[in-house]
XYZ file of C-alpha atoms in Angstrom:
346
model
C 17.211 29.438 -7.345
C 19.813 28.882 -10.021
C 19.563 26.672 -13.030
C 19.712 22.981 -12.147
C 22.654 21.232 -13.760
C 21.475 17.987 -15.341
C 24.885 16.328 -14.968
C 24.003 15.470 -11.358
C 20.225 15.265 -11.044
C 20.377 14.002 -7.436
C 21.491 17.403 -6.061
C 18.005 18.857 -5.977
C 15.574 17.912 -3.250
C 12.774 18.043 -5.772
C 14.583 15.532 -7.990
C 15.226 13.238 -5.039
C 11.519 13.228 -4.284
C 10.797 12.668 -7.937
C 12.866 9.473 -8.061
C 11.033 7.968 -5.084
C 8.605 5.274 -6.226
C 8.055 3.999 -9.722
C 7.254 6.982 -11.905
C 7.347 10.785 -11.534
C 3.630 11.233 -12.095
C 3.140 13.989 -9.481
C 4.690 17.291 -10.541
C 3.087 19.489 -7.883
C 6.476 19.937 -6.141
C 8.292 21.022 -9.308
C 7.505 24.767 -9.295
C 11.174 25.807 -8.726
C 12.358 23.259 -11.260
C 9.839 24.428 -13.820
C 11.154 27.969 -13.454
C 14.751 26.816 -13.706
C 14.221 24.684 -16.791
C 12.165 27.417 -18.444
C 15.028 29.888 -17.914
C 17.477 27.296 -19.219
C 15.384 26.721 -22.324
C 14.657 30.412 -23.054
C 18.166 31.787 -22.566
C 21.264 31.218 -24.646
C 24.895 31.071 -23.553
C 25.187 34.892 -23.617
C 22.139 35.447 -21.415
C 19.953 36.477 -24.350
C 16.760 34.915 -25.540
C 16.818 32.681 -28.593
C 15.228 35.385 -30.747
C 18.311 37.637 -30.237
C 16.767 40.123 -27.809
C 18.109 40.606 -24.298
C 16.330 38.726 -21.541
C 14.018 41.088 -19.700
C 13.477 40.558 -15.991
C 10.225 42.460 -16.035
C 8.589 40.297 -18.678
C 6.929 37.200 -17.171
C 8.383 33.894 -18.304
C 6.377 30.960 -19.601
C 6.728 29.252 -16.259
C 5.405 32.252 -14.323
C 2.443 32.397 -16.662
C 1.803 28.734 -16.053
C 2.065 29.272 -12.288
C -0.421 32.153 -12.468
C -2.732 29.943 -14.478
C -2.427 27.114 -11.940
C -3.454 29.493 -9.120
C -6.597 30.551 -10.952
C -9.926 28.752 -10.529
C -10.545 26.103 -13.171
C -13.499 28.082 -14.514
C -11.167 31.029 -15.392
C -8.426 28.991 -17.048
C -8.235 29.101 -20.807
C -7.788 25.896 -22.825
C -4.636 27.339 -24.368
C -3.100 27.893 -20.907
C -3.926 24.348 -19.860
C -2.368 22.930 -23.008
C 0.699 25.091 -22.479
C 1.077 23.897 -18.882
C 0.668 20.243 -19.909
C 3.246 20.597 -22.685
C 5.731 22.228 -20.311
C 5.283 19.527 -17.678
C 5.750 16.836 -20.325
C 8.933 18.515 -21.532
C 10.314 18.771 -17.998
C 9.423 15.139 -17.290
C 11.302 13.939 -20.358
C 14.383 16.039 -19.640
C 14.582 14.928 -16.007
C 14.111 11.258 -16.843
C 16.655 11.445 -19.684
C 19.220 12.891 -17.303
C 18.316 10.366 -14.618
C 18.589 7.371 -16.936
C 22.102 8.438 -17.944
C 23.173 7.860 -14.351
C 20.990 4.891 -13.278
C 19.199 2.093 -15.117
C 16.928 1.523 -12.110
C 14.842 3.590 -9.711
C 16.632 5.005 -6.659
C 14.815 5.928 -3.447
C 15.426 9.052 -1.363
C 17.838 7.181 0.923
C 19.938 6.092 -2.100
C 18.731 2.489 -2.314
C 17.821 0.544 -5.422
C 14.068 -0.043 -5.587
C 12.875 -3.624 -6.074
C 9.382 -5.133 -6.095
C 8.581 -8.516 -4.569
C 5.352 -10.496 -4.839
C 3.437 -12.771 -2.493
C 1.634 -14.688 -5.251
C -0.989 -17.011 -3.811
C -3.713 -19.401 -4.904
C -6.810 -19.403 -2.646
C -8.256 -22.701 -1.350
C -10.202 -24.691 -3.928
C -12.095 -26.948 -1.518
C -13.424 -26.414 1.991
C -12.659 -29.288 4.331
C -13.828 -30.026 7.860
C -12.334 -32.302 10.465
C -14.479 -34.870 12.298
C -14.589 -32.628 15.366
C -15.823 -29.685 13.299
C -18.545 -31.830 11.717
C -19.716 -33.018 15.148
C -19.843 -29.416 16.369
C -21.846 -28.326 13.334
C -24.239 -31.240 13.756
C -24.754 -30.373 17.436
C -25.477 -26.744 16.602
C -27.876 -27.742 13.868
C -29.845 -30.117 16.105
C -30.017 -27.549 18.889
C -31.279 -24.812 16.565
C -33.799 -27.228 15.041
C -35.040 -28.378 18.461
C -35.684 -24.855 19.694
C -36.861 -23.620 16.284
C -34.141 -21.007 16.008
C -34.331 -20.985 12.215
C -37.096 -21.525 9.691
C -37.365 -25.066 8.333
C -37.635 -25.770 4.617
C -40.105 -28.190 3.139
C -39.099 -30.806 0.604
C -41.041 -29.023 -2.135
C -38.967 -25.857 -1.718
C -35.704 -27.770 -1.974
C -36.679 -30.083 -4.816
C -35.255 -28.323 -7.873
C -32.281 -28.843 -10.208
C -29.199 -26.999 -8.970
C -26.910 -25.109 -11.306
C -23.595 -23.366 -10.816
C -23.805 -19.851 -12.289
C -20.005 -19.498 -12.333
C -19.450 -22.525 -14.538
C -19.253 -20.579 -17.778
C -17.001 -17.912 -16.299
C -14.434 -20.411 -15.055
C -14.667 -22.750 -18.010
C -13.928 -19.895 -20.421
C -10.326 -19.646 -19.163
C -7.636 -21.473 -21.132
C -6.405 -23.066 -17.900
C -9.487 -25.288 -17.956
C -8.533 -26.997 -21.210
C -7.815 -30.652 -20.530
C -4.165 -31.724 -20.674
C -4.484 -35.496 -20.221
C -6.986 -38.020 -21.528
C -7.386 -41.776 -21.167
C -10.068 -44.426 -21.657
C -10.946 -46.955 -18.993
C -10.403 -50.416 -20.599
C -13.133 -52.006 -18.478
C -15.933 -49.473 -18.837
C -14.861 -47.624 -21.966
C -15.455 -44.285 -20.240
C -13.143 -41.495 -21.398
C -11.579 -39.546 -18.522
C -9.969 -36.111 -18.904
C -7.660 -34.327 -16.503
C -7.179 -30.539 -16.375
C -3.696 -30.009 -14.979
C -3.758 -26.185 -14.826
C -7.345 -25.691 -13.684
C -8.396 -24.202 -10.343
C -12.109 -24.808 -10.894
C -13.267 -27.361 -8.335
C -15.027 -29.565 -10.900
C -11.721 -30.068 -12.747
C -9.416 -30.420 -9.744
C -8.175 -33.660 -8.225
C -8.271 -33.166 -4.399
C -5.595 -35.834 -3.887
C -2.866 -33.928 -5.758
C 0.166 -33.150 -3.591
C 2.747 -31.926 -6.085
C 4.605 -28.679 -5.350
C 4.849 -27.930 -9.082
C 1.076 -28.203 -9.565
C -1.339 -25.314 -9.119
C -3.722 -27.869 -7.556
C -1.281 -28.741 -4.774
C -2.875 -28.946 -1.305
C -6.205 -27.734 -2.691
C -7.801 -27.364 0.749
C -5.360 -24.640 1.806
C -3.991 -21.392 0.495
C -0.609 -21.903 -1.209
C 2.116 -19.412 -2.112
C 4.612 -19.345 -4.956
C 8.255 -19.646 -3.885
C 11.285 -19.625 -6.187
C 14.781 -20.998 -5.634
C 17.504 -18.434 -6.231
C 20.639 -19.478 -8.108
C 22.672 -16.852 -6.285
C 22.466 -18.373 -2.782
C 20.439 -21.561 -3.469
C 17.679 -20.409 -1.067
C 13.914 -20.406 -1.402
C 12.460 -16.939 -1.519
C 9.789 -14.747 -3.109
C 10.075 -13.596 -6.734
C 11.568 -10.090 -6.905
C 12.385 -7.708 -9.748
C 14.317 -4.488 -10.298
C 12.026 -1.539 -11.049
C 13.025 0.318 -14.207
C 12.532 4.082 -14.726
C 9.481 5.502 -16.502
C 7.180 2.742 -15.193
C 3.925 3.544 -13.459
C 2.923 1.253 -10.603
C 0.512 -0.785 -12.729
C 2.960 -1.012 -15.639
C 5.616 -2.351 -13.290
C 3.242 -5.019 -11.938
C 2.165 -6.072 -15.424
C 5.724 -6.259 -16.719
C 7.000 -8.257 -13.756
C 4.079 -10.686 -13.619
C 4.491 -11.675 -17.267
C 8.031 -12.796 -16.388
C 6.588 -15.226 -13.811
C 3.369 -16.422 -15.442
C 3.013 -17.193 -19.141
C -0.026 -15.463 -20.704
C -1.529 -15.094 -17.238
C -3.370 -12.573 -15.143
C -3.473 -11.633 -11.495
C -5.622 -9.804 -8.969
C -3.922 -7.162 -6.847
C -5.236 -7.503 -3.306
C -3.966 -4.178 -1.903
C -3.081 -0.861 -3.511
C 0.225 -0.599 -1.672
C 2.937 -2.885 -0.308
C 2.395 -4.835 2.911
C 6.032 -5.518 3.754
C 9.513 -4.219 2.939
C 13.064 -5.411 3.494
C 16.551 -3.929 3.176
C 19.796 -5.666 2.311
C 23.377 -4.597 1.665
C 24.877 -4.747 -1.804
C 26.373 -8.086 -2.765
C 29.898 -8.568 -4.107
C 28.952 -8.231 -7.783
C 26.893 -5.087 -7.194
C 29.728 -3.442 -5.251
C 32.036 -3.904 -8.254
C 29.547 -2.225 -10.609
C 30.333 1.529 -11.079
C 26.621 2.239 -11.329
C 26.252 1.302 -7.637
C 28.991 3.664 -6.450
C 26.546 5.951 -4.613
C 23.916 3.278 -3.888
C 24.060 1.939 -0.341
C 21.691 -1.043 -0.593
C 18.542 -2.620 -2.016
C 15.096 -1.909 -0.617
C 12.351 -4.356 -1.639
C 8.614 -3.695 -1.299
C 6.276 -6.708 -1.377
C 2.769 -6.760 -2.831
C 0.186 -9.552 -2.341
C -1.317 -10.928 -5.575
C -3.854 -13.633 -6.399
C -2.949 -15.886 -9.293
C -5.977 -16.130 -11.593
C -4.765 -17.610 -14.898
C -1.532 -18.653 -16.540
C 1.246 -21.254 -16.322
C 4.289 -20.633 -14.122
C 7.565 -19.926 -15.922
C 10.998 -19.113 -14.562
C 13.878 -16.837 -15.448
C 16.679 -19.368 -16.059
C 19.356 -16.805 -15.229
C 17.968 -16.131 -11.738
C 15.873 -19.087 -10.554
C 16.383 -22.838 -10.720
C 13.045 -24.110 -9.385
C 9.618 -23.086 -8.073
C 7.116 -24.545 -5.598
C 3.578 -23.935 -4.407
C 3.833 -23.997 -0.615
C 1.194 -23.848 2.128
C 1.757 -22.197 5.487
C 2.128 -25.580 7.192
C 4.909 -26.516 4.746
C 6.928 -23.290 4.936
C 9.391 -24.673 7.512
C 10.624 -27.190 4.907
C 11.625 -24.415 2.478
C 12.609 -21.302 4.448
C 15.634 -20.860 6.652
C 14.856 -20.226 10.301
C 15.437 -16.494 9.897
C 13.196 -16.211 6.820
C 10.554 -18.434 8.429
C 10.240 -16.131 11.444
C 10.141 -13.140 9.106
C 7.475 -14.330 6.658
C 5.285 -16.868 8.464
C 2.926 -14.203 9.841
C 2.323 -12.988 6.279
C 1.337 -16.433 4.977
C -2.345 -16.766 5.832
C -3.823 -20.286 5.805
C -6.887 -19.163 3.822
């Protein structure tokens, strides 16, 4: 294999694999590249080594030594060999990414698509509600089980104790539980406080139905939708993945652009849905997209835990917390059929 020319890093199959995903953290497929870059680094323009001596084919190169070391059991490897291999991999990683970033400011997949991340950000139900029919069914089951002694009964003495909520301190420690409104009842003189950003059931008003409030429709699971300025449609928040990001770094960076000083819980390790779209008119005019054929977006489900929603003014004009039963008021018919099965009610 000849020396890889860095002017076009997409020629090599190994480099194409390397650009798939968020960050080139797995270098197990780079054995040919390691040899090529080692030869490139050790030889000058005249084919001689940097120390002035002619390059000898019989003498093993640094890369071959590293390969021999990698094939040895870990117990036989020397610390110096391991440090040498790590330094070489780090050097190769930097050179490949430097060459890649000169051509693209975003990550490109193996099928020459720009890689984007999208997020299904949701807030779980705060209250559990039952309809009258469900309460009647539960009462019937309870009476039947009690009549036939299908469960052990509890005496009054066993149930007569002060109840405490062990999670109170954990939830109350979050800044979202700081009160935002306060007023005094003129008749009773009692001071009432309202916690607008709280999701803790003691601080939540169950009658709130405001799409801008995190407490909206507190009996159901709600999802965060944003309104795009480009086509004036409601959609999920998406972001372009930049090079040199690991998966977790990409999530952290993108989430801070949605939620101010917030945190999230990643439900799954990988994406649960992906879409593909053609390049729009502005992207087709950009020389950087000359070889890019489209945009592929991978969606990850996240739980919102803390933080206040913010928007990117350049991309989005509005946001809403939307339950599954309300999705038809926001999505187009095509998007509704595409996403409704992913919006769980709880």
